Short mmCIF file of C-alpha atoms in Angstrom, two decimals:
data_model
loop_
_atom_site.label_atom_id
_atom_site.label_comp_id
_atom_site.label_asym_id
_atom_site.label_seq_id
_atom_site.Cartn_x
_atom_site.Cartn_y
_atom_site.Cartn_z
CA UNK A 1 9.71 -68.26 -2.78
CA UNK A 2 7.50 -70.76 -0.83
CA UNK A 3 5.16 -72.77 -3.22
CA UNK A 4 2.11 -74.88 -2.41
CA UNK A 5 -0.14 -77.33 -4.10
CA UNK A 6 -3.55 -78.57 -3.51
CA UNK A 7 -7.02 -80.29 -4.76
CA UNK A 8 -9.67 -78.87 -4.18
CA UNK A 9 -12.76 -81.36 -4.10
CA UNK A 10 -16.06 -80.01 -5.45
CA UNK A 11 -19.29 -82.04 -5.95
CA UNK A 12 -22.95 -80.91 -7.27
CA UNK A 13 -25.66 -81.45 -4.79
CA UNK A 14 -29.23 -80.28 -4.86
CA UNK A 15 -28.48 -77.04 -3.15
CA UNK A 16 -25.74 -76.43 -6.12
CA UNK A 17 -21.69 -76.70 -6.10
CA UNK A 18 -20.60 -78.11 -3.22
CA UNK A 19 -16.25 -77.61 -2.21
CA UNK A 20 -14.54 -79.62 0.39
CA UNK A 21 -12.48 -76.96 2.67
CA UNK A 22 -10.17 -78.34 5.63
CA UNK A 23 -10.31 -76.29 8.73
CA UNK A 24 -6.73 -75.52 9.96
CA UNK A 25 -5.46 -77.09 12.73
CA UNK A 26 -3.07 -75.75 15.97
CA UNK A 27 -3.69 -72.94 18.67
CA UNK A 28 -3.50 -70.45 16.05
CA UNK A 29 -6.67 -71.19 14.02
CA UNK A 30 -8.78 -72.73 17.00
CA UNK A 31 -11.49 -69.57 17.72
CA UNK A 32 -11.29 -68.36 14.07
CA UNK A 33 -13.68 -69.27 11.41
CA UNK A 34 -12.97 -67.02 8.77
CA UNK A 35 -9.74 -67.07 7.13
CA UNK A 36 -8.94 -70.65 8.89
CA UNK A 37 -10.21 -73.42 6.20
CA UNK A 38 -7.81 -73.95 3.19
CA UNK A 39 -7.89 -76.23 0.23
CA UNK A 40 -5.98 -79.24 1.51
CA UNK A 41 -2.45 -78.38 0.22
CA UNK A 42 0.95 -78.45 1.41
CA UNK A 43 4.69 -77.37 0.67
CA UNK A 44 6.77 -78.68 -1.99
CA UNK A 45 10.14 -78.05 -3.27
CA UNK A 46 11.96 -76.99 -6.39
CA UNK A 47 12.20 -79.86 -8.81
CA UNK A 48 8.87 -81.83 -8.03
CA UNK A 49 6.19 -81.73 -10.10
CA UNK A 50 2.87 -79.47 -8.51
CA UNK A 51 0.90 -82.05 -9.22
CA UNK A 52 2.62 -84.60 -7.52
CA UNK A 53 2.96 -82.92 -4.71
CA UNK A 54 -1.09 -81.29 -4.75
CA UNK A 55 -1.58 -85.50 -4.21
CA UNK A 56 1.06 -86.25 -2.05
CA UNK A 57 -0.04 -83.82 0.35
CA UNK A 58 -3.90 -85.16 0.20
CA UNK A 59 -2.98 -88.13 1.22
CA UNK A 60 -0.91 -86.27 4.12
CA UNK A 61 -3.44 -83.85 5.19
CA UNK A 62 -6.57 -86.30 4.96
CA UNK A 63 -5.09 -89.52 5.29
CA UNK A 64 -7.10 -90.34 2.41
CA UNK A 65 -5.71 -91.09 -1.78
CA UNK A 66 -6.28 -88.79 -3.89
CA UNK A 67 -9.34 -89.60 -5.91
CA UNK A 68 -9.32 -90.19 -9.12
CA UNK A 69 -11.26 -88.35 -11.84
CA UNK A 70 -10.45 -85.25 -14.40
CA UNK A 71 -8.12 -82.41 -13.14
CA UNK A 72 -9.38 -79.14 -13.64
CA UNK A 73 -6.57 -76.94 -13.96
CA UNK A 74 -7.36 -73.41 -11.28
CA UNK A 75 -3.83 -72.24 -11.83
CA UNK A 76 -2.42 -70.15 -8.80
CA UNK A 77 -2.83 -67.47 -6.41
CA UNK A 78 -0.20 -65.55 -4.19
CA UNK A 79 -1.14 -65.79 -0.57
CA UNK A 80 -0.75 -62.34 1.55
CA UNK A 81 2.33 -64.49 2.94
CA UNK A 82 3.72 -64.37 -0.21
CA UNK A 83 3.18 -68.23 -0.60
CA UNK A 84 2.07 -69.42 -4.13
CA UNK A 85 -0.33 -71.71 -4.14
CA UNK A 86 -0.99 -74.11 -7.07
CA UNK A 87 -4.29 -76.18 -7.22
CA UNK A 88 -6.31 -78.42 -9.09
CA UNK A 89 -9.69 -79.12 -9.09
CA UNK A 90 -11.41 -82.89 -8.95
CA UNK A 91 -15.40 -83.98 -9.09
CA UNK A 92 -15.42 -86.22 -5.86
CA UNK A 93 -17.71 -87.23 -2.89
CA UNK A 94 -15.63 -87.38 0.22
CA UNK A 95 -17.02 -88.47 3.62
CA UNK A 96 -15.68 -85.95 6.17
CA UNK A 97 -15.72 -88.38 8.79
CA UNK A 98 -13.59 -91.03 7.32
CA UNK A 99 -10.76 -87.80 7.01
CA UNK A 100 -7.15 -88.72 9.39
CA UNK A 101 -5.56 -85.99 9.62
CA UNK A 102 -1.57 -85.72 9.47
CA UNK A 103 0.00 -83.54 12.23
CA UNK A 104 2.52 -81.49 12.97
CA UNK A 105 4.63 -80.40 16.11
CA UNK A 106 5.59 -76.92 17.48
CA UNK A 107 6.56 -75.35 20.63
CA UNK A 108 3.66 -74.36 22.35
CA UNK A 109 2.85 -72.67 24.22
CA UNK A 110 5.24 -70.29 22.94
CA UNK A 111 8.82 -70.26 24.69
CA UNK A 112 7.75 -72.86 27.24
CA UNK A 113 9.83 -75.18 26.12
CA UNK A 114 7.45 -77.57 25.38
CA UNK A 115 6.75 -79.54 22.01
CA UNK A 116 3.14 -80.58 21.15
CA UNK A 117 1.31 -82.24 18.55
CA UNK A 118 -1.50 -80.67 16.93
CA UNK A 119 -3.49 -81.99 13.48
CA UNK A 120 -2.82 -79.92 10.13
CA UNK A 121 -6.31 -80.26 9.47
CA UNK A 122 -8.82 -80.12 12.71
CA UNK A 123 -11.86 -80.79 10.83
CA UNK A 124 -13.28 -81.18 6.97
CA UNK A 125 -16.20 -79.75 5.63
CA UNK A 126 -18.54 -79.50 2.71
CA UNK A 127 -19.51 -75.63 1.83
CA UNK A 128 -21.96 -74.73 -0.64
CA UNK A 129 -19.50 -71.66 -2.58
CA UNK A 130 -20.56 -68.38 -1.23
CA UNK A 131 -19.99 -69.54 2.48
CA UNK A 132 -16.99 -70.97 1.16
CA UNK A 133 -16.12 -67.46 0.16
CA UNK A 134 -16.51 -66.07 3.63
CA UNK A 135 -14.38 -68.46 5.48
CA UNK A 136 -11.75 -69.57 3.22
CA UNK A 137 -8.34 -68.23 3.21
CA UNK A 138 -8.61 -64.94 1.24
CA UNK A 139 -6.24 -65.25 -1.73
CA UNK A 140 -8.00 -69.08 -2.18
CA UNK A 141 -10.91 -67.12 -2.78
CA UNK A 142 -9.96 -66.92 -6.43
CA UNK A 143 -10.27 -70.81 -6.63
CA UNK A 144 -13.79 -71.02 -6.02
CA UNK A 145 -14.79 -67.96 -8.66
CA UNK A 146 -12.36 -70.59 -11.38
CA UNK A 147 -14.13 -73.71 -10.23
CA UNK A 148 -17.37 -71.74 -10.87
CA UNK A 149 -16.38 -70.48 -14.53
CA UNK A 150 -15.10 -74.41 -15.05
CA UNK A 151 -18.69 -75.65 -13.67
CA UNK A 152 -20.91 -73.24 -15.71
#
């Protein structure tokens, strides 16, 4: 079984709850707005902790520490994939534009032979929660309905 961990940033703004959603990055997600942004998470393996890995990979995907501030425990989901995906939530104000993403290589385009580089995260953005709900990756969706029971 594949497992995940990530922290999800949330803020309250005039407009209401505010979440900080990473738009994923390659050839795959380029045209697609719905169903491409993600919490910022990554892969982790058997023996370390969620948590530490939900920061590790942060700093990886962002290029940014972790912030600090209370966890909010949103527990897990199981991605169509069959991924599980742990996260926590943390009250933070994070300039998009100060985000470096990490990247990753693949073969593309396919069987060409070629290697490129493409970021894991192509862009960060702030979404007020029910356009959060229509873009982010379904199973994640769960995460924002938590976040919203937490910040009631």
């Amino acid at each position: 079984m594949r497992t995940s961990a990530g922290l999800l940033l949330y803020r309250h703004t005039e407009d209401g709850l505010e979440v900080l959603l990473g738009h994923m990055g390659g050839p795959f997600f380029a045209r697609r707005d719905a169903g491409a942004w993600t919490v910022p998470k990554g892969e982790y393996e058997p023996g370390e902790p969620a948590w530490d890995a939900a920061r590790r990979e942060f700093q990886e995907e962002l290029g940014l520490p972790p912030p600090d501030g209370e966890a909010v425990p949103l527990g897990e989901v199981r991605q169509t994939n069959g991924k599980v995906v742990t996260v926590w939530a943390i009250e933070a104000d994070l300039d998009p534009a100060t985000v470096v993403p990490g990247v990753f290589s693949m073969e593309w385009p396919p069987k060409s032979g070629r290697t490129q580089e493409f970021p894991e995260l192509d862009r960060v953005e702030w979404f007020g929660l029910d356009r959060a709900r229509t873009v982010i990756v379904k199973a994640q969706a769960a995460f924002l309905d938590r976040l919203a029971e937490h910040s009631a």
